[in-house]
Tab-separated table of C-alpha atoms in Angstrom:
chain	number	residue	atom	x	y	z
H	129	UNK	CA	-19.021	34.395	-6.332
H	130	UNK	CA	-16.825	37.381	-6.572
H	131	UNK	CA	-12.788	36.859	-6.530
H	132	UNK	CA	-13.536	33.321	-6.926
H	133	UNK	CA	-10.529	32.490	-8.378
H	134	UNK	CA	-8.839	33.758	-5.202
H	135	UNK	CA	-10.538	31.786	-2.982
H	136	UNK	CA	-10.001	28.584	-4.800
H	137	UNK	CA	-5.724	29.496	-4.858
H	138	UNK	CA	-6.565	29.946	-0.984
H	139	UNK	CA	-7.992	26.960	-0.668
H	140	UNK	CA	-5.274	25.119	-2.856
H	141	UNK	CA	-2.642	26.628	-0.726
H	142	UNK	CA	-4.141	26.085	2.895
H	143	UNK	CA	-4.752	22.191	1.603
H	144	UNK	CA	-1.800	21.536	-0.292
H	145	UNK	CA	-3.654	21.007	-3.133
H	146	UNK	CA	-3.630	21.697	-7.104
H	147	UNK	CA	-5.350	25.042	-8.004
H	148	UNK	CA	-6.800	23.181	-11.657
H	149	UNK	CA	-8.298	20.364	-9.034
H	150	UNK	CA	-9.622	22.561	-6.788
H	151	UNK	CA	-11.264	24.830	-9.453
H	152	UNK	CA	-12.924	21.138	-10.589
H	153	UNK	CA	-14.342	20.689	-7.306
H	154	UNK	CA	-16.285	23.924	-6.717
H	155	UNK	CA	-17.696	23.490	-10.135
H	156	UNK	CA	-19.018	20.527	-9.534
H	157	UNK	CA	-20.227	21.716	-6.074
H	158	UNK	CA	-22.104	24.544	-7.790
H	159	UNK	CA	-23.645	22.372	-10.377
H	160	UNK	CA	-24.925	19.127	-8.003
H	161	UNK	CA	-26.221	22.855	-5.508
H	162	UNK	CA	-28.136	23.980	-8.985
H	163	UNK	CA	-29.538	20.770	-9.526
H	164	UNK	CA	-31.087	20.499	-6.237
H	165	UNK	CA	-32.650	23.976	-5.543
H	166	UNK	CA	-33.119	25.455	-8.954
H	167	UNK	CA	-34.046	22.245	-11.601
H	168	UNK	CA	-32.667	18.672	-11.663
H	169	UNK	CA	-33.314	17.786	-15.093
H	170	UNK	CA	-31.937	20.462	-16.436
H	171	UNK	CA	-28.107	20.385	-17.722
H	172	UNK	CA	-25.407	23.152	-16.070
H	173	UNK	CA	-21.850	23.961	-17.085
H	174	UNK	CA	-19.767	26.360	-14.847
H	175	UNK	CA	-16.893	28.518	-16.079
H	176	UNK	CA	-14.531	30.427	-13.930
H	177	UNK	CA	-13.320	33.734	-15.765
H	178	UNK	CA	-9.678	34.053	-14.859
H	179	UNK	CA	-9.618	37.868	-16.379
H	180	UNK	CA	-12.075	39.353	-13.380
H	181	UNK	CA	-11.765	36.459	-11.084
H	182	UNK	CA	-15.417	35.434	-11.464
H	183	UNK	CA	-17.667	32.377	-11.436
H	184	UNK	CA	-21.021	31.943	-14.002
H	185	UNK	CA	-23.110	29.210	-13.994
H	186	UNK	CA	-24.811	28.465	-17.445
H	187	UNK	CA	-28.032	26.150	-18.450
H	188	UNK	CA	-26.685	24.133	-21.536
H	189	UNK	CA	-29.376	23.250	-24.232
H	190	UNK	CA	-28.537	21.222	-27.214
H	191	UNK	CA	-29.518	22.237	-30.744
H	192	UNK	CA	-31.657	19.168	-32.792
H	193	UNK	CA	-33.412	18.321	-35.623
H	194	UNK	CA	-37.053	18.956	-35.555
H	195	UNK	CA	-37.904	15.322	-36.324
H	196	UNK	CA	-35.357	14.851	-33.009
H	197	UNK	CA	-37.563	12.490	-29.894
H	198	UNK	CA	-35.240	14.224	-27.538
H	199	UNK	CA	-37.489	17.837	-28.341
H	200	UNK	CA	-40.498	15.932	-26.784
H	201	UNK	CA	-38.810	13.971	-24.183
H	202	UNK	CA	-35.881	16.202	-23.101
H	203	UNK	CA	-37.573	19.537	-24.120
H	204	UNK	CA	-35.343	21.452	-21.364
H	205	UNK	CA	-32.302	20.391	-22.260
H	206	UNK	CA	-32.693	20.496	-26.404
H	207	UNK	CA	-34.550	22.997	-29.340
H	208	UNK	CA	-35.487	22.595	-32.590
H	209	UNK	CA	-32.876	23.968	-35.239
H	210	UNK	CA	-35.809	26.036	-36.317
H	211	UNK	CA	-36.635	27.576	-33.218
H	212	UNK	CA	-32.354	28.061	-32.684
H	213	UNK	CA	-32.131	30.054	-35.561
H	214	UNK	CA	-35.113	32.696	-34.677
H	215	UNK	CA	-32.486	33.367	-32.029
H	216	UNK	CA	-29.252	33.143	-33.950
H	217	UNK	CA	-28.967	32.342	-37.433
H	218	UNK	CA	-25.387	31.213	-37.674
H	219	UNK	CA	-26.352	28.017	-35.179
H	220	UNK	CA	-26.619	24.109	-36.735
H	221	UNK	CA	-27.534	21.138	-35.557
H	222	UNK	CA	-25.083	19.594	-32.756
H	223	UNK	CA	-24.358	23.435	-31.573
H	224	UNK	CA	-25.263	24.287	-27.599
H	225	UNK	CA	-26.617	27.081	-26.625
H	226	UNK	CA	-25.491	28.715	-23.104
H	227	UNK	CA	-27.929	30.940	-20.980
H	228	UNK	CA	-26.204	32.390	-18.261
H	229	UNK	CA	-28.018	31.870	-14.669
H	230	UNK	CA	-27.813	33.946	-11.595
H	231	UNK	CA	-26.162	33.252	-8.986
H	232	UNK	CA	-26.782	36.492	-6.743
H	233	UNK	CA	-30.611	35.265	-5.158
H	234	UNK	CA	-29.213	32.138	-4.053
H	235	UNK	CA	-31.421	31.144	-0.531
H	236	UNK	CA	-30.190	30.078	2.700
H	237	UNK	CA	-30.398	26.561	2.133
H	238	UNK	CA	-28.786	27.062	-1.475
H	239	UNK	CA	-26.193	28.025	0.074
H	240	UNK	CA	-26.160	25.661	2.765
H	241	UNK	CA	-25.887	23.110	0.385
H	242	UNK	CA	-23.058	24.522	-1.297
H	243	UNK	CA	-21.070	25.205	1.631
H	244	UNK	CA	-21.618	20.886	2.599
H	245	UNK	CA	-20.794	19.817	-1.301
H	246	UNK	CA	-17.760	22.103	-1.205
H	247	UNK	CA	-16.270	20.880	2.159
H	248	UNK	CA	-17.573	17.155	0.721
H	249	UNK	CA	-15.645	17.500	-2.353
H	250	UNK	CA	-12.639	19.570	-1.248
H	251	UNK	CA	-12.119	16.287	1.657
H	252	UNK	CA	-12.601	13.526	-1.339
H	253	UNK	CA	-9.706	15.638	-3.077
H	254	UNK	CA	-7.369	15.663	0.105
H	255	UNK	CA	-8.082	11.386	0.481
H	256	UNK	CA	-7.277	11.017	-3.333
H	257	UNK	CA	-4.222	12.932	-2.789
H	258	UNK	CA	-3.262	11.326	0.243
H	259	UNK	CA	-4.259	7.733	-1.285
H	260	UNK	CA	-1.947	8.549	-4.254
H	261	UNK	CA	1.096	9.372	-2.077
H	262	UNK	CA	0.553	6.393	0.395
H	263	UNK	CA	-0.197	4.111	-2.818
H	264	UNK	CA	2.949	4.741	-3.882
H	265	UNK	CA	4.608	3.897	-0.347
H	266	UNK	CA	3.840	0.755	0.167
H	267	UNK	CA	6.177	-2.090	0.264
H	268	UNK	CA	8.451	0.953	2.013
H	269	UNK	CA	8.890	1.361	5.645
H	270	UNK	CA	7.003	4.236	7.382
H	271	UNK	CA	7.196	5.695	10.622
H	272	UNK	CA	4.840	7.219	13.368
H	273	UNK	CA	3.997	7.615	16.681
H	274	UNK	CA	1.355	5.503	18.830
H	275	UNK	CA	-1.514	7.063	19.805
H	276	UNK	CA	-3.948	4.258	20.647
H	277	UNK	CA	-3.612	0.378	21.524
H	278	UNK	CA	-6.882	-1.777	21.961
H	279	UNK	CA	-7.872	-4.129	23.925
H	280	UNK	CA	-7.573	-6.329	21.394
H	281	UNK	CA	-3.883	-5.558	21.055
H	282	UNK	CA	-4.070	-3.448	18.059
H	283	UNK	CA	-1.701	-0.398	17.248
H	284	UNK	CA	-3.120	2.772	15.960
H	285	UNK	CA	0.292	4.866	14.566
H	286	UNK	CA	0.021	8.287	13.384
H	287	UNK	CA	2.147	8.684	10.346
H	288	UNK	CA	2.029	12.320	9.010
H	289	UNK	CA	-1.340	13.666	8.024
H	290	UNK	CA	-2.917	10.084	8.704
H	291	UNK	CA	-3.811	7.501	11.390
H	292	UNK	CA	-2.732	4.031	10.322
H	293	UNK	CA	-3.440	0.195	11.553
H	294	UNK	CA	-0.832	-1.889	13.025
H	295	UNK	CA	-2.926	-5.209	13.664
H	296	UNK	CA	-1.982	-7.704	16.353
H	297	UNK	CA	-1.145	-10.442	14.141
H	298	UNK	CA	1.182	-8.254	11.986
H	299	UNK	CA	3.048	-7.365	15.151
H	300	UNK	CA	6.193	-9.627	16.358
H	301	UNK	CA	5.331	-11.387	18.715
H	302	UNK	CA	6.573	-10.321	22.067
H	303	UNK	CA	6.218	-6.788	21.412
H	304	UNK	CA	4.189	-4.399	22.674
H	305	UNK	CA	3.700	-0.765	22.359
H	306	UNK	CA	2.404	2.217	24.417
H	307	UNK	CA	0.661	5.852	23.530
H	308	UNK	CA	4.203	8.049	22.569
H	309	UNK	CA	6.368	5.170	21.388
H	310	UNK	CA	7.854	5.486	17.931
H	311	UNK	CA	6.899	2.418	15.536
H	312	UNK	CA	8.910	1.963	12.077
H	313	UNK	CA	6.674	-0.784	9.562
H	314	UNK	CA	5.977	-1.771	6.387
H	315	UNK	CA	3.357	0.106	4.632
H	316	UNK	CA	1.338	-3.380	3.477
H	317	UNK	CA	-1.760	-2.234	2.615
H	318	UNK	CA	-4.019	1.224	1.491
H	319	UNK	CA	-7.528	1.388	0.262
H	320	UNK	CA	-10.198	4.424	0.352
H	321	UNK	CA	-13.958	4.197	0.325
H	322	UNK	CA	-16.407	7.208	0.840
H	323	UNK	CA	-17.359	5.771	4.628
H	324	UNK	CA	-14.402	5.464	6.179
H	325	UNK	CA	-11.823	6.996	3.789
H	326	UNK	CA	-8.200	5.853	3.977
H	327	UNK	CA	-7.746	2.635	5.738
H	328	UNK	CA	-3.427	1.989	6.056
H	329	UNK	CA	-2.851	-1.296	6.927
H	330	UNK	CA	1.412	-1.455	8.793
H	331	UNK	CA	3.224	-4.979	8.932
H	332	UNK	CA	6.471	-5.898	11.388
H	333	UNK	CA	6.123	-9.378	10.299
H	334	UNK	CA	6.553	-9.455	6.719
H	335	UNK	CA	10.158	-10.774	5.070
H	336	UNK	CA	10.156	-6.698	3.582
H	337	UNK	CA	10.869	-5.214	6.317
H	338	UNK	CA	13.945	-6.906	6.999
H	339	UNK	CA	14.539	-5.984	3.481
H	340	UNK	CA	14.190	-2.438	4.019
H	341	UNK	CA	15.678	-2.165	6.677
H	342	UNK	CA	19.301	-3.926	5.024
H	343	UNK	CA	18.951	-1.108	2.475
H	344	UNK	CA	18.814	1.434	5.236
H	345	UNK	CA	21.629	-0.052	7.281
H	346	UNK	CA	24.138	-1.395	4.331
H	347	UNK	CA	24.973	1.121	1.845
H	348	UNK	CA	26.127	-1.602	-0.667
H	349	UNK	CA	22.710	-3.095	-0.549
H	350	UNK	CA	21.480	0.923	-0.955
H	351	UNK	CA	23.883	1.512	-3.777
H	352	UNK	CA	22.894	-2.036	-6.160
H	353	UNK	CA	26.538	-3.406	-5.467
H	354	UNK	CA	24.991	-6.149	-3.245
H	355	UNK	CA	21.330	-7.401	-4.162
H	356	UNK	CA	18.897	-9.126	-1.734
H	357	UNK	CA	17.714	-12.061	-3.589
H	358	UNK	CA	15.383	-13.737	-1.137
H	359	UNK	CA	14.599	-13.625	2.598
H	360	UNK	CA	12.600	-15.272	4.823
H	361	UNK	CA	11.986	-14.653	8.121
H	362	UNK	CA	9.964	-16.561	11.093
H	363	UNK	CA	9.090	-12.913	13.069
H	364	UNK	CA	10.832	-12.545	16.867
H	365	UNK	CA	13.277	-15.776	15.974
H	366	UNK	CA	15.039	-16.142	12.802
H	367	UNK	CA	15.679	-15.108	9.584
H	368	UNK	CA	17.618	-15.922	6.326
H	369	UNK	CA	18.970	-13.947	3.719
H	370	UNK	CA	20.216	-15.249	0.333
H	371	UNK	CA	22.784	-11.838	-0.867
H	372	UNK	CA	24.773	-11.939	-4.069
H	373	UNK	CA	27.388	-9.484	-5.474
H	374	UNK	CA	27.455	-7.527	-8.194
H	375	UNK	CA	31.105	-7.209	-8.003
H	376	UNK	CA	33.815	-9.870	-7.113
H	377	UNK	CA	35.833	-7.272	-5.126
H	378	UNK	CA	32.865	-7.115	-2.976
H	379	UNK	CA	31.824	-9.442	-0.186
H	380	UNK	CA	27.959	-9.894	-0.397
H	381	UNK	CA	28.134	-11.670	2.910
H	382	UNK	CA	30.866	-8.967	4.650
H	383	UNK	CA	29.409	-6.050	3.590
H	384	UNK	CA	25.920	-6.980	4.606
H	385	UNK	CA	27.418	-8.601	8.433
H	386	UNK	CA	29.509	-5.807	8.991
H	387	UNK	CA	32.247	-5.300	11.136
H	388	UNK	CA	32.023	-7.575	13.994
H	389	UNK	CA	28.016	-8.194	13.005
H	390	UNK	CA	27.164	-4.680	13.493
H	391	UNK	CA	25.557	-3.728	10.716
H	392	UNK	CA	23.360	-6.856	10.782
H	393	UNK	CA	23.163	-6.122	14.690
H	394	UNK	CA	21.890	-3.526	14.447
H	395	UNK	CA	18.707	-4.538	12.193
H	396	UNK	CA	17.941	-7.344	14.259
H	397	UNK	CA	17.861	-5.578	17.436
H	398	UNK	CA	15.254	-3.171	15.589
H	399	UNK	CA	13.245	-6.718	14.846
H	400	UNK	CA	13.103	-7.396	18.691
H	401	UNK	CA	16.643	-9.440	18.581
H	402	UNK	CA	15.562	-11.648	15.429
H	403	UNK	CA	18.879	-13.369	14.529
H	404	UNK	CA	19.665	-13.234	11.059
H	405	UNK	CA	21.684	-15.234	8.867
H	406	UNK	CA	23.153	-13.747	5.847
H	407	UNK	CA	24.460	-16.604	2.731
H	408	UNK	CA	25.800	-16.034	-0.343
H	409	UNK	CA	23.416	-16.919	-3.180
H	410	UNK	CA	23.428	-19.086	-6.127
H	411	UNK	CA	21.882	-19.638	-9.306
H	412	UNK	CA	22.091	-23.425	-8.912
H	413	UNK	CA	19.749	-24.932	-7.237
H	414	UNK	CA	22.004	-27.863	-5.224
H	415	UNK	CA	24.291	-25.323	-4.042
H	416	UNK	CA	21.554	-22.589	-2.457
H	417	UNK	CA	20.098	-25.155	-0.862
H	418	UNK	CA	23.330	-26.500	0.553
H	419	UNK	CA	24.443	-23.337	1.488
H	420	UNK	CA	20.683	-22.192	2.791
H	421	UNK	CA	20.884	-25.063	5.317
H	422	UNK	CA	24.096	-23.127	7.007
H	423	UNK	CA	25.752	-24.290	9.997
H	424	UNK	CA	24.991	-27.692	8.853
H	425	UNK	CA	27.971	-29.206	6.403
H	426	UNK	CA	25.410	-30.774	3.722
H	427	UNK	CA	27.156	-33.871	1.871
H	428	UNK	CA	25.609	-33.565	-1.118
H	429	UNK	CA	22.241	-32.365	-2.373
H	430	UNK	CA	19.489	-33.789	-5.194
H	431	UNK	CA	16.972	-31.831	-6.663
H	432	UNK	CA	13.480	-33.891	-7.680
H	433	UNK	CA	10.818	-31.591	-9.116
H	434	UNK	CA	9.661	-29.278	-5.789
H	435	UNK	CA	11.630	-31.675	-3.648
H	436	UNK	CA	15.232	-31.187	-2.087
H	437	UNK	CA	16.612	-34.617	-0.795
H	438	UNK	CA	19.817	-33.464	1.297
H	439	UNK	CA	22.577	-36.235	2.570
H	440	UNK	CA	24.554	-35.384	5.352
H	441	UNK	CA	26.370	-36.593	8.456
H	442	UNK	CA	24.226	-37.771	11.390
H	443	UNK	CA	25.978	-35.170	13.464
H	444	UNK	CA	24.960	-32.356	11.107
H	445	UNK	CA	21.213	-33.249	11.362
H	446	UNK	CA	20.472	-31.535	14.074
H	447	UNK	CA	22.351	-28.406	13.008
H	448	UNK	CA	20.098	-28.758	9.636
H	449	UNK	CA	17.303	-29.049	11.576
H	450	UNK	CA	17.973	-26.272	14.273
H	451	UNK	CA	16.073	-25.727	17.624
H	452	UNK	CA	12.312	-26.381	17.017
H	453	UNK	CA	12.963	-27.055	13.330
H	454	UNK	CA	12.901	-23.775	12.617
H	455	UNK	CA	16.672	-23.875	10.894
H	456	UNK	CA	14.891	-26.284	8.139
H	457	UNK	CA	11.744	-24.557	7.616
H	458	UNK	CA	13.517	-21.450	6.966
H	459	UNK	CA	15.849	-22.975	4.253
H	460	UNK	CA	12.959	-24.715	2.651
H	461	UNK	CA	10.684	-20.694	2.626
H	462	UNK	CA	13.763	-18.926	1.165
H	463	UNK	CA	14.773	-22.033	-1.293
H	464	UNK	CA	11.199	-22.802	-2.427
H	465	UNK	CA	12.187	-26.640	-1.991
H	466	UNK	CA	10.705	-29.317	0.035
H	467	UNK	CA	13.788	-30.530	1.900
H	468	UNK	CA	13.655	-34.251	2.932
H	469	UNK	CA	17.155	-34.907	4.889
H	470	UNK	CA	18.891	-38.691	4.836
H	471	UNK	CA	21.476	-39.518	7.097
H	472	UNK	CA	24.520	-41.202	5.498
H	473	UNK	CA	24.271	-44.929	5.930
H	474	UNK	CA	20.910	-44.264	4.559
H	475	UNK	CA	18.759	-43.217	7.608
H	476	UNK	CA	15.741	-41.292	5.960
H	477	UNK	CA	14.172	-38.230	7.564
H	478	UNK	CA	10.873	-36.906	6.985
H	479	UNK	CA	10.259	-33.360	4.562
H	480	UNK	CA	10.203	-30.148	5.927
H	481	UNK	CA	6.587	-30.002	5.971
H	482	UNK	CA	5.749	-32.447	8.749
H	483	UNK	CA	8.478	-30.630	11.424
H	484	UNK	CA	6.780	-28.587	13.513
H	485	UNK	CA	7.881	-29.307	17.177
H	486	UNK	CA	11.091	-30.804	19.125
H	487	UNK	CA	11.147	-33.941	20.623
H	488	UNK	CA	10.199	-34.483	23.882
H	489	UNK	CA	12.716	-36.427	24.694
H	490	UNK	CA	16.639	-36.374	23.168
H	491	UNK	CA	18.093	-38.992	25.421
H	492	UNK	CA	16.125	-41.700	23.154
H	493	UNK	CA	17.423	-43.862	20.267
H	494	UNK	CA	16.152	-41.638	17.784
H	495	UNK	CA	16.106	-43.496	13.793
H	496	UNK	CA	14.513	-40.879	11.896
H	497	UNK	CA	13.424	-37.601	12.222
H	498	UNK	CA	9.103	-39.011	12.236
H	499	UNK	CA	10.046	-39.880	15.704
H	500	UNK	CA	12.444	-36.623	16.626
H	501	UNK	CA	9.051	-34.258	15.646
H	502	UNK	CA	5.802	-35.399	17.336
H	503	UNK	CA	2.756	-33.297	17.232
């Protein structure tokens, strides 16, 4: 245990880790090594002197009462004040004595055992470290390269110091990826157990990624001047984004397009050519879901608890509706509404809930939207 203190700022260095945590480790090491080849039951404390770069290990025994149960019970760990005091006289009751244990005749298997608690405990402290920094990553977009795909159609990405999980369903679908390629993805999930340490769990799918990756591509969105108030996104297809402006010399919607779409381009051809549709948001609740129905021209819209009922011209409804209902289903995930559209003249269509597929057949005299959307 000589230069001990050396060895630990090597080990601190080498690891990227903090000397005080490091110095924890081997003492506990050393103590759970005592307690299996010298005495279990009895109680160790380790102290690292920082002068001459040494290491003792001490047997602790707490000072009692003689009337104490914990003298017959416990007797290695406490004594009797009146014992204490043949030894000392200046010691009370509550004091610990400290009886300094050698280290030097420790046997092979000592020292085995030392050697696996060490590398045991230095490995939790590189996970905890590692958990702490990922912890605080998630909800961010990460990056890595592919270094194994299942047969299952799972993604295994190394990202840093770390292998990480792209699952099959949280990839868009469509995509693919092979050993070398290099995958950008939300950091969804991280959890640590002592079997299989850090598990990361990556997402393409989720409505943050798009997110992210506006604040990467549109400085305004980057700098607070334009705020993403809600998204919603059907992976591969389509996606809508509700912007709003801090500033009326800024255009939420502009500044977050770009110049001939190529900020917002851009960010969809990184989703696998998802097209995206940027409005402007607004605090009342008729008008963002007027406006969250865009390219349909809405008529006029009533709010009813969770329900949306939306009037509009005939020739609108299937611009509301969009190609596989997916324009309606997207305004009704970023409004939080149930739409329900009616026709003026008072044709009624069905909520938002029930659309699911296109007809089979346009040519027909359609009367509602029940018999546009058949399962």
């Amino acid at each position: 245990m000589e230069k001990i203190l050396d060895i630990i700022e090597l080990i601190a260095y080498e690891k990227g880790l903090k000397i005080d945590s490091v110095a924890g480790a081997v003492k506990e090491a050393i103590i759970i090594t005592a307690k299996k080849s010298l005495d279990e039951h009895i109680a160790y404390d380790v102290e690292i002197d920082k002068k001459n770069k040494t290491l003792k290990l001490y047997q602790k025994i707490l000072v009692c009462p003689p009337s104490d149960e914990r003298l017959s019970s416990d007797p290695d760990n406490h004594i009797s004040i009146t014992e204490a005091k043949e030894m000392d006289e200046e010691v009370e009751v509550g004091d610990e004595l400290r009886y300094e244990l050698s280290l030097e005749n420790m046997s092979r298997s000592a020292v085995n055992t030392l050697y696996k608690e060490l590398e045991f405990h230095i490995q939790r402290l590189i996970e905890t470290q590692l958990f702490e920094k990922y912890k605080s990553q998630v909800g961010k977009i990460v990056s890595g390269s592919v270094v194994r795909v299942d047969d299952e159609g799972n993604t295994f990405v190394e990202i840093d110091e770390i292998r990480a999980f792209l699952p099959k369903k949280n990839r868009i679908k469509g995509e693919s990826f092979k050993v070398g390629n290099v995958v950008g993805a939300i950091l969804k999930h991280v959890s640590i157990d002592r079997k299989n340490g850090i598990q990361i769990e990556l997402s393409r799918t989720t409505p943050k990624l798009l997110e992210e990756l506006l604040r990467l591509e549109v400085p305004e969105i980057k700098d607070g001047d334009v705020t993403i108030e809600k998204c919603a996104r059907i992976p591969g297809e389509r996606a809508k984004v509700a912007i709003s402006s801090s500033s009326p010399k800024i255009d939420a919607v502009g500044a977050t397009v770009g110049v001939k779409g190529v900020r917002i381009n851009a960010v969809g051809k990184e989703l696998k050519n998802e097209n995206i549709d940027c409005i402007e948001y607004s605090p009342i609740p008729e008008m963002f879901v007027a406006r969250s129905l865009s390219p349909a021209l809405i008529s006029s819209v009533k709010i009813d608890g969770t329900k949306a009922i939306v009037t509009l011209p005939s020739e609108q409804k299937p611009k509301a509706i969009g190609k596989n209902g997916i324009n309606i289903r997207l305004a009704s995930m970023l409004t939080g509404y149930e739409i329900e559209l009616i026709e003026q003249g008072g044709v009624l269509g069905i909520p938002t809930a029930s659309l699911t597929q296109t007809p089979k057949e346009e040519k027909k005299d359609i009367s509602s939207l029940a018999s546009l959307f058949k399962e």
